[in-house]
Short mmCIF file of C-alpha atoms and ligand atoms in Angstrom, two decimals:
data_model
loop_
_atom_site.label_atom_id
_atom_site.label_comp_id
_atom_site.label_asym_id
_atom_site.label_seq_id
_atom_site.Cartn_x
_atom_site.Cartn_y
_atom_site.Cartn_z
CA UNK A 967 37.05 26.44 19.62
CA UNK A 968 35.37 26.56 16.01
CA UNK A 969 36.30 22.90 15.17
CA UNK A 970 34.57 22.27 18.76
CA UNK A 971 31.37 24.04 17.21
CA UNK A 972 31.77 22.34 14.36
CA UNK A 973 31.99 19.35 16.10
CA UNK A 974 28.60 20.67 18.12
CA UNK A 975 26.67 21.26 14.83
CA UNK A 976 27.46 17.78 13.19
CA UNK A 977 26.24 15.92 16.39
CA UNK A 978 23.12 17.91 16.90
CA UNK A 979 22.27 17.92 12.70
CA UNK A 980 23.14 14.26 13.19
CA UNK A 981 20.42 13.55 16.42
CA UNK A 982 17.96 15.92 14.39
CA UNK A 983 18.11 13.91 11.20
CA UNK A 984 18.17 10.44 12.54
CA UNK A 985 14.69 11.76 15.22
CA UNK A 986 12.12 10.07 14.23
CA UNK A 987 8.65 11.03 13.75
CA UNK A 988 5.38 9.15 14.75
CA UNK A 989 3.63 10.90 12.24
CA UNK A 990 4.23 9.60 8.74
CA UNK A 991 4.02 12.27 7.01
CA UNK A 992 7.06 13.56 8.14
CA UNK A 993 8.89 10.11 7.22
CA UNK A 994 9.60 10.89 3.53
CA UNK A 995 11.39 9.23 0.84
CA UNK A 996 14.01 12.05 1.10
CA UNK A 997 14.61 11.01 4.54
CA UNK A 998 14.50 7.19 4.11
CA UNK A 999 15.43 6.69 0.38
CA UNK A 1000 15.66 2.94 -1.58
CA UNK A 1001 13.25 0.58 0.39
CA UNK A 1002 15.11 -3.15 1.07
CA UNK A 1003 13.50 -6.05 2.55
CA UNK A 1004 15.77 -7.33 5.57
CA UNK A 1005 14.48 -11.01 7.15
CA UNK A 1006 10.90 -9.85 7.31
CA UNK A 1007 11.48 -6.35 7.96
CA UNK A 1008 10.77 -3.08 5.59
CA UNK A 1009 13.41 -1.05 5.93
CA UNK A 1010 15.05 2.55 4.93
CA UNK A 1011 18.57 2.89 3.36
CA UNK A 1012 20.14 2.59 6.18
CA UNK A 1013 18.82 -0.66 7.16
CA UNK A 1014 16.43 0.95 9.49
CA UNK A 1015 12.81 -0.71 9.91
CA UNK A 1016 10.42 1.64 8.40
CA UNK A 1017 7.10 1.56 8.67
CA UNK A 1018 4.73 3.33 6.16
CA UNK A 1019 1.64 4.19 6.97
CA UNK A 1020 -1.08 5.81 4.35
CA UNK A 1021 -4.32 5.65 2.21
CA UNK A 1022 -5.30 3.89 -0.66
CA UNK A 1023 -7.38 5.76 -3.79
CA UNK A 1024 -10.79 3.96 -4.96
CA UNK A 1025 -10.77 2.34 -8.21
CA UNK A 1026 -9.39 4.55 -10.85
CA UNK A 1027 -12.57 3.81 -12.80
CA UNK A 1028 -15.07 5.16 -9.84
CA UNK A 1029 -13.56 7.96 -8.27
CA UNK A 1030 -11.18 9.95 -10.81
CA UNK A 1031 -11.93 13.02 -9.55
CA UNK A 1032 -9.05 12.19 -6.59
CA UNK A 1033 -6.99 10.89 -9.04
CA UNK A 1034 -5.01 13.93 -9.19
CA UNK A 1035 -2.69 16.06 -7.43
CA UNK A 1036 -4.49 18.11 -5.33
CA UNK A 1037 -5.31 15.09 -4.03
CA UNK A 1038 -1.88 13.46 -3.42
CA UNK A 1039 -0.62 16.87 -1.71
CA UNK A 1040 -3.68 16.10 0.76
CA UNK A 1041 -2.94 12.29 1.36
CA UNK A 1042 0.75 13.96 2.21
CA UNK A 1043 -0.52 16.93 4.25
CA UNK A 1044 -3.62 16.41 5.80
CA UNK A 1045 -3.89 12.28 5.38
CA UNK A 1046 -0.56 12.47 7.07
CA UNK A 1047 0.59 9.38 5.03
CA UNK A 1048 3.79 8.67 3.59
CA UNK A 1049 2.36 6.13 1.19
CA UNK A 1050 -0.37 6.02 -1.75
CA UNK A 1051 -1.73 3.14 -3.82
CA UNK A 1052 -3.55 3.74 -6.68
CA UNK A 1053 -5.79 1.22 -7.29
CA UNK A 1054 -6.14 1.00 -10.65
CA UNK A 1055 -9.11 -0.74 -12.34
CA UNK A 1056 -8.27 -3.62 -14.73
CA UNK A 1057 -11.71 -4.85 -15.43
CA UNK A 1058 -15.04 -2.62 -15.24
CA UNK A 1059 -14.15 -0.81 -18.06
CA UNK A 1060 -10.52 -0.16 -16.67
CA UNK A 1061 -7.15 -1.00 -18.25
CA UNK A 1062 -8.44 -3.95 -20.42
CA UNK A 1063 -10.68 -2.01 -22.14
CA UNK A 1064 -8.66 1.59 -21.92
CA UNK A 1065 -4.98 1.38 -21.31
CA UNK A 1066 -4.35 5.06 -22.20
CA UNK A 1067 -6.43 6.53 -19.87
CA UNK A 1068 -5.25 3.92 -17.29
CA UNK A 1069 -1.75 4.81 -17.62
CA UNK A 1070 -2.22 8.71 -17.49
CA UNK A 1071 -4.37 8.36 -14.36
CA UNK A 1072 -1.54 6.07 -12.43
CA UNK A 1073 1.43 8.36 -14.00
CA UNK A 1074 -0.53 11.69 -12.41
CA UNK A 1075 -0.59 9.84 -9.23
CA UNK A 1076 3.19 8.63 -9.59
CA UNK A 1077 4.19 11.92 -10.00
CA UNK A 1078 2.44 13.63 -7.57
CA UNK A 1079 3.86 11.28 -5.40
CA UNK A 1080 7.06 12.12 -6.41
CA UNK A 1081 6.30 15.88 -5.75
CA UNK A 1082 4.97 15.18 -2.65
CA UNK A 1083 8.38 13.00 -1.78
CA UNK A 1084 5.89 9.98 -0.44
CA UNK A 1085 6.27 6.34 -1.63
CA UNK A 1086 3.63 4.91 -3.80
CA UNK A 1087 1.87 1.56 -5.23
CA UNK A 1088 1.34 0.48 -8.63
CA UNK A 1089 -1.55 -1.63 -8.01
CA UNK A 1090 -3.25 -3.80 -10.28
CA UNK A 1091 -6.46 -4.21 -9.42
CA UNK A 1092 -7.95 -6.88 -10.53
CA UNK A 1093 -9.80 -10.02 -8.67
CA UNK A 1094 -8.87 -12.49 -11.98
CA UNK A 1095 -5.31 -11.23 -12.66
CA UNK A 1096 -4.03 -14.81 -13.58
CA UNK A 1097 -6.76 -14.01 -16.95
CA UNK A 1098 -4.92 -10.89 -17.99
CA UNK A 1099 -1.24 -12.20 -17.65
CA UNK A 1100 -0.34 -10.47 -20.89
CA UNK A 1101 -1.86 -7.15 -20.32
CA UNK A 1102 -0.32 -7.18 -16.53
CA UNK A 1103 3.33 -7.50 -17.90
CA UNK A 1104 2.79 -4.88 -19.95
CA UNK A 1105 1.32 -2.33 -17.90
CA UNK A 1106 4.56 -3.54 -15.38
CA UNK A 1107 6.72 -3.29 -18.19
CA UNK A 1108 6.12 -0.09 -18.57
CA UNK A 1109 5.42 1.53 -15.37
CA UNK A 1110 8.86 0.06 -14.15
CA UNK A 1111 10.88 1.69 -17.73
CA UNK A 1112 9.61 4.75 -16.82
CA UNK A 1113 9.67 4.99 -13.36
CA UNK A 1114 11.81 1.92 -12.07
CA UNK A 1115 14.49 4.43 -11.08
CA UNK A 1116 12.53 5.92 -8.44
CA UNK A 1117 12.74 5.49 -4.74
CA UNK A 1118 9.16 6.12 -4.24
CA UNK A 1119 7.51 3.55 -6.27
CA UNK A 1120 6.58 -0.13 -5.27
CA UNK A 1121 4.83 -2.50 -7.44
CA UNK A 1122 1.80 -4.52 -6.15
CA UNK A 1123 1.00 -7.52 -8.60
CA UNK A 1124 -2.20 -8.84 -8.06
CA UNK A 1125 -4.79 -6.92 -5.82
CA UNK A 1126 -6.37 -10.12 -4.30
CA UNK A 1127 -7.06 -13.35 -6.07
CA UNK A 1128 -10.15 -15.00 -4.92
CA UNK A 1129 -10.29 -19.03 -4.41
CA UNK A 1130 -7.99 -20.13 -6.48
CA UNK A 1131 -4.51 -22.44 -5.61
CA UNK A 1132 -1.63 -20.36 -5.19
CA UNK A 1133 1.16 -23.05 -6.36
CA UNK A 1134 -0.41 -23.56 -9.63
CA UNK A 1135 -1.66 -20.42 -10.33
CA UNK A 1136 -1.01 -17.31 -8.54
CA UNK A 1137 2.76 -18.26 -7.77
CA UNK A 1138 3.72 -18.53 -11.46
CA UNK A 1139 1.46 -15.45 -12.48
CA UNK A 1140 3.94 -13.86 -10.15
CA UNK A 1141 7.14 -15.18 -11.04
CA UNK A 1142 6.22 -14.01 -14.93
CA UNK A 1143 5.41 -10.85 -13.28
CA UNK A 1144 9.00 -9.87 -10.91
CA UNK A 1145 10.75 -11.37 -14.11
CA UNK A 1146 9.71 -8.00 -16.52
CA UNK A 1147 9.82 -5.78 -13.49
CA UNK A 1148 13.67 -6.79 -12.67
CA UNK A 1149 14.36 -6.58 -16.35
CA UNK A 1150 14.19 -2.76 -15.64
CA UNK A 1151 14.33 -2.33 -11.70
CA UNK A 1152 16.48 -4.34 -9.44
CA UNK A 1153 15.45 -3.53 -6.11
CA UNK A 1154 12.46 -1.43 -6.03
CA UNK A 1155 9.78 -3.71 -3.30
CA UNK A 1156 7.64 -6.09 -5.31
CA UNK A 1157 3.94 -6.90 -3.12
CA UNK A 1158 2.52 -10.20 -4.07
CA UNK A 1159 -1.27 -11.07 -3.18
CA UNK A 1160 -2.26 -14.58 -2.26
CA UNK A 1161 -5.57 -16.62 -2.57
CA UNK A 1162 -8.75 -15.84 -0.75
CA UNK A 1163 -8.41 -11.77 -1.00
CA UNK A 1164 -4.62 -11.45 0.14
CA UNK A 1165 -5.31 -13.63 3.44
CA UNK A 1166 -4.43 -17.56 2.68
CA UNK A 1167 -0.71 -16.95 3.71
CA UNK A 1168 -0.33 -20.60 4.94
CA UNK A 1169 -0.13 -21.84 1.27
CA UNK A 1170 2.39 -18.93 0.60
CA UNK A 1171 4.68 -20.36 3.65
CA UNK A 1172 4.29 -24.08 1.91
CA UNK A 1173 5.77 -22.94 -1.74
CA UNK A 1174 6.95 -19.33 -1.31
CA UNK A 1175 8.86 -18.33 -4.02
CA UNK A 1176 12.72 -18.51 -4.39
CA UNK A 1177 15.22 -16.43 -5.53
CA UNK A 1178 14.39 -13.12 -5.37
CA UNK A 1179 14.88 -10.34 -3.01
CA UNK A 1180 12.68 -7.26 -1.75
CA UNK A 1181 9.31 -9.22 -2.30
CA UNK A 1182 6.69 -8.69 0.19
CA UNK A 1183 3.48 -10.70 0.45
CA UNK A 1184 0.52 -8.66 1.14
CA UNK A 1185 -2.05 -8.53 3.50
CA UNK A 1186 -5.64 -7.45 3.42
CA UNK A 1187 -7.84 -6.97 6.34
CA UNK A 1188 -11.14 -5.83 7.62
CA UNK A 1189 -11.99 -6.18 10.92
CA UNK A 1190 -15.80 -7.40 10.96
CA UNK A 1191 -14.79 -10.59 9.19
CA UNK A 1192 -10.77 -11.02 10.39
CA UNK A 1193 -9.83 -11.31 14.11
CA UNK A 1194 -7.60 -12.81 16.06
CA UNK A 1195 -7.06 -16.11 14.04
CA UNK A 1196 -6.05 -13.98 10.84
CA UNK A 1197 -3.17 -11.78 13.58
CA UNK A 1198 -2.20 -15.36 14.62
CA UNK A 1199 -2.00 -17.08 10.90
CA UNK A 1200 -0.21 -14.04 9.98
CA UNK A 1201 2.46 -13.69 13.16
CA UNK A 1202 2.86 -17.31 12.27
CA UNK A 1203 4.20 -16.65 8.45
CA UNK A 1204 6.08 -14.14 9.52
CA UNK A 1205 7.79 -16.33 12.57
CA UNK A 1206 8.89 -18.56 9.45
CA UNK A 1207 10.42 -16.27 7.57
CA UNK A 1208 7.43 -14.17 5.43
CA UNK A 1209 7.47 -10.62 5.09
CA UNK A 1210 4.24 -9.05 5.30
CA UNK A 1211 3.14 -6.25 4.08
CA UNK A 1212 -0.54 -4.37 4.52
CA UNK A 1213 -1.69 -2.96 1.48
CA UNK A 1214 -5.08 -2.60 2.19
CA UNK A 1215 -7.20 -2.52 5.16
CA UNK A 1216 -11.03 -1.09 6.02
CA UNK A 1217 -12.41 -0.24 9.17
CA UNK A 1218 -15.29 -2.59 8.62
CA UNK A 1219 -16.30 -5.65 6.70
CA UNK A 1220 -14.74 -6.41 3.72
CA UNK A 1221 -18.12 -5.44 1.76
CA UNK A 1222 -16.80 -1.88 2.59
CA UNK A 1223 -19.97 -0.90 4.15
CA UNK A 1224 -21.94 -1.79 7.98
CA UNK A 1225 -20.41 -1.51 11.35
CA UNK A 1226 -17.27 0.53 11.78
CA UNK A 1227 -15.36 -1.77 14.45
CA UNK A 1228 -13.04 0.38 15.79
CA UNK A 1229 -11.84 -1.86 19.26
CA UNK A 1230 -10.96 -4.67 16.28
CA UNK A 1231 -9.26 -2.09 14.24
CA UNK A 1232 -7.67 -0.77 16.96
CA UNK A 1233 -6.19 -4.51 18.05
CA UNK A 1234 -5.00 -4.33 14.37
CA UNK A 1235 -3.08 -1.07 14.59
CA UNK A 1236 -1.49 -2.17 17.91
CA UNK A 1237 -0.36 -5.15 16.48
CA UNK A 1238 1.04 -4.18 13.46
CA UNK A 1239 2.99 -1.72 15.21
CA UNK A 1240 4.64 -3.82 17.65
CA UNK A 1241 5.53 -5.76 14.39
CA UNK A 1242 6.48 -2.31 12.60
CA UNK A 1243 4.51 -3.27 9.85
CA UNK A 1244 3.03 -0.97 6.85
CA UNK A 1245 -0.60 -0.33 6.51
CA UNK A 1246 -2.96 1.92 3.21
CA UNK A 1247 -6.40 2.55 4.16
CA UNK A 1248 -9.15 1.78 2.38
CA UNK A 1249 -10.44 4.08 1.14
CA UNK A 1250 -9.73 8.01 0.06
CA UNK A 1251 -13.10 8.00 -1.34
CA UNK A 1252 -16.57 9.97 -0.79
CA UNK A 1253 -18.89 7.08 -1.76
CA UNK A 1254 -21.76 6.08 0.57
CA UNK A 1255 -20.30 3.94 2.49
CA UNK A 1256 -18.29 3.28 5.82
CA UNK A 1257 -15.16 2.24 4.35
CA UNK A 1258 -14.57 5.86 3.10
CA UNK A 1259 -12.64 8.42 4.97
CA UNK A 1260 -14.04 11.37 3.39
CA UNK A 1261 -18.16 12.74 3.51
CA UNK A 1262 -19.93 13.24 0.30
CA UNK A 1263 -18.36 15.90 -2.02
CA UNK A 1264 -15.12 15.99 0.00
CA UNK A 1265 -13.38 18.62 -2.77
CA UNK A 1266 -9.86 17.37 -4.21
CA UNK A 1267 -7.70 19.23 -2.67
CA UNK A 1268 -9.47 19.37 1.25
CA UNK A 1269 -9.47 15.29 1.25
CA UNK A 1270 -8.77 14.04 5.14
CA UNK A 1271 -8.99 18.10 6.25
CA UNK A 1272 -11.07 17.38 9.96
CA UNK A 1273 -14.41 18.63 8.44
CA UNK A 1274 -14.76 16.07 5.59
CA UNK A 1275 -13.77 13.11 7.60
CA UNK A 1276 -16.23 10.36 8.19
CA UNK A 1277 -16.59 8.00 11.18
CA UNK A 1278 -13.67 5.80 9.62
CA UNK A 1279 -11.41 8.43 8.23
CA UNK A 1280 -11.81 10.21 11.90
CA UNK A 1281 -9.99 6.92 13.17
CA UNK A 1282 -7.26 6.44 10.91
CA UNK A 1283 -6.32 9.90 9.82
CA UNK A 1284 -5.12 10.66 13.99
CA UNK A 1285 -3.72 6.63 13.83
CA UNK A 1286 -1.42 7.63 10.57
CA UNK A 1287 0.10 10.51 13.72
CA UNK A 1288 0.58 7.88 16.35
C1 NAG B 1387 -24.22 1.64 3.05
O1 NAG B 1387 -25.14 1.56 4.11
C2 NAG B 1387 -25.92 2.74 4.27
C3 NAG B 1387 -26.74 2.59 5.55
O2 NAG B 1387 -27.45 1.38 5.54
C4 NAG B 1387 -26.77 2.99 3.04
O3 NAG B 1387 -27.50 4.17 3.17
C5 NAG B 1387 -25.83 3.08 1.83
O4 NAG B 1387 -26.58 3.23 0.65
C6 NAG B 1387 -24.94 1.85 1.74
N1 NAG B 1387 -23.97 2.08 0.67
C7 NAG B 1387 -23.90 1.29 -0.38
C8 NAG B 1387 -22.86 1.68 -1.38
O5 NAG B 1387 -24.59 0.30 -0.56
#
């Protein structure tokens, strides 16, 4: 009788822990542990797909004040995200010209991530990484030293080169790139950008890189300028073998401000899901425009509560739930 309870317990703890939730919040690193790439698939430890879903801070250099973690326990709590990327500034007065500051603002955000038991991405962004190769490997150096031996963190190389050739250029900035990251961190997923702002994955599929394992190629969309020909370049890629990986999207046009198109972005969503692809928003930010979830003077630690949520962040906020 008490090894048949027993036996009760293990099968119902068993059915609770493997449930899983549509809202990401709820889908933790403590749940789903080391990240793997699997054909094109994210998935958990288990070999599970897993799809993260979350918001992505503004440029460390223009919107510190969510920089912090107050913040992060919001994007967990009340962004109901499982992921942050902190977009960290590399020109415009950013890391090139103050590495210190840099560093501290992506470490708070690390750890706060950590705390908050959510993945995160160590983003450089910069539009003309392929100029600050040296400065790149070591802000990768270190970030992956310290913090390689977390679950929660994922690197993303390059934020989004503009027109420039990927074999020549943006492939081998790479490739210098995953070589100091591995030095430190085997496994943890690597997100590589590709020319024309993350969305010229055809040359990627041409010359992809070799070798390695967990890399994901990102993609960036808005939906005033990309429709369905970016959904079918991408599901093309991805047919051949790319994994894709959204690490930023807007609501509107890519300028960040105008129309918020939410029948395109919805298209989007619906998509990526059937593919059980990750998504960040762009942006946790309060600036005047329509790419930002939050209303003016959103404080730190009420970011994405109902009452400071703009016309955008009132779409994706209840789409990080679905
Ligand atoms: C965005 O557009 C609105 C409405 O036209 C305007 O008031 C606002 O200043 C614009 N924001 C930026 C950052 O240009």
């Amino acid at each position: 009788m008490k090894s048949l309870l027993l036996f009760c317990l293990v099968v119902l703890g068993t059915l609770i822990n493997q449930s899983s939730s549509k809202d990401a919040a709820q889908e933790t690193v403590s749940k789903h542990g080391k990240l793997s790439v699997k054909g094109t698939q994210l998935v958990n430890q288990n070999g599970e797909a897993l799809q993260l879903k979350g918001m992505s801070l503004f440029w460390s250099v223009w919107m510190p004040k969510y920089w912090t973690k107050p913040t992060i326990d919001s994007v967990h709590n009340y962004c109901h995200s499982n992921i942050v990327r902190a977009a960290m500034a590399v020109e415009y007065d950013g890391y090139l010209t103050d590495p210190t500051t840099q560093m501290q603002m992506v470490e708070t955000v690390i750890e706060a991530a950590i705390q908050n038991d959510i993945y995160v991405i160590a983003d450089w962004h910069d539009w003309h990484a392929e100029q600050h190769l040296e400065q790149a490997k070591g802000f990768f150096e270190q970030i992956s030293k310290k913090y390689g031996g977390y679950p929660n963190l994922i690197y993303e190389t390059y934020n989004e080169p503009l027109d420039i050739a990927w074999s020549s250029v943006v492939k081998p900035y790479h490739e210098e790139i995953i070589k100091v990251i591995r030095a430190n961190d085997p496994d943890n997923i690597i997100l590589l950008g590709s020319p024309h702002y993350d969305q010229e994955l055809d040359q990627v599929l041409a010359d992809p890189i070799q070798g390695q394992t967990n890399i994901m190629y990102t993609l960036h969309f808005y939906p005033v300028d990309t429709k369905q020909w970016l959904r079918d370049r991408i599901q093309n890629v991805m047919n051949n073998g790319l994994p894709i990986f959204v690490s930023e999207y807007g609501t509107c046009a890519g300028t960040g401000n105008g129309t918020v198109e939410a029948a395109e972005t919805q298209l989007w969503w619906d998509w990526l899901d059937q593919n059980q692809m990750s998504y960040v928003n762009w942006a946790l930010s309060d600036k005047d425009e329509s790419a930002s979830a939050l209303i003016a003077n959103t404080p730190a630690e009420q970011a994405c509560q109902d009452q400071y949520l703009t016309e955008s962040g009132k779409l994706v906020i209840p789409q990080n739930k679905k």
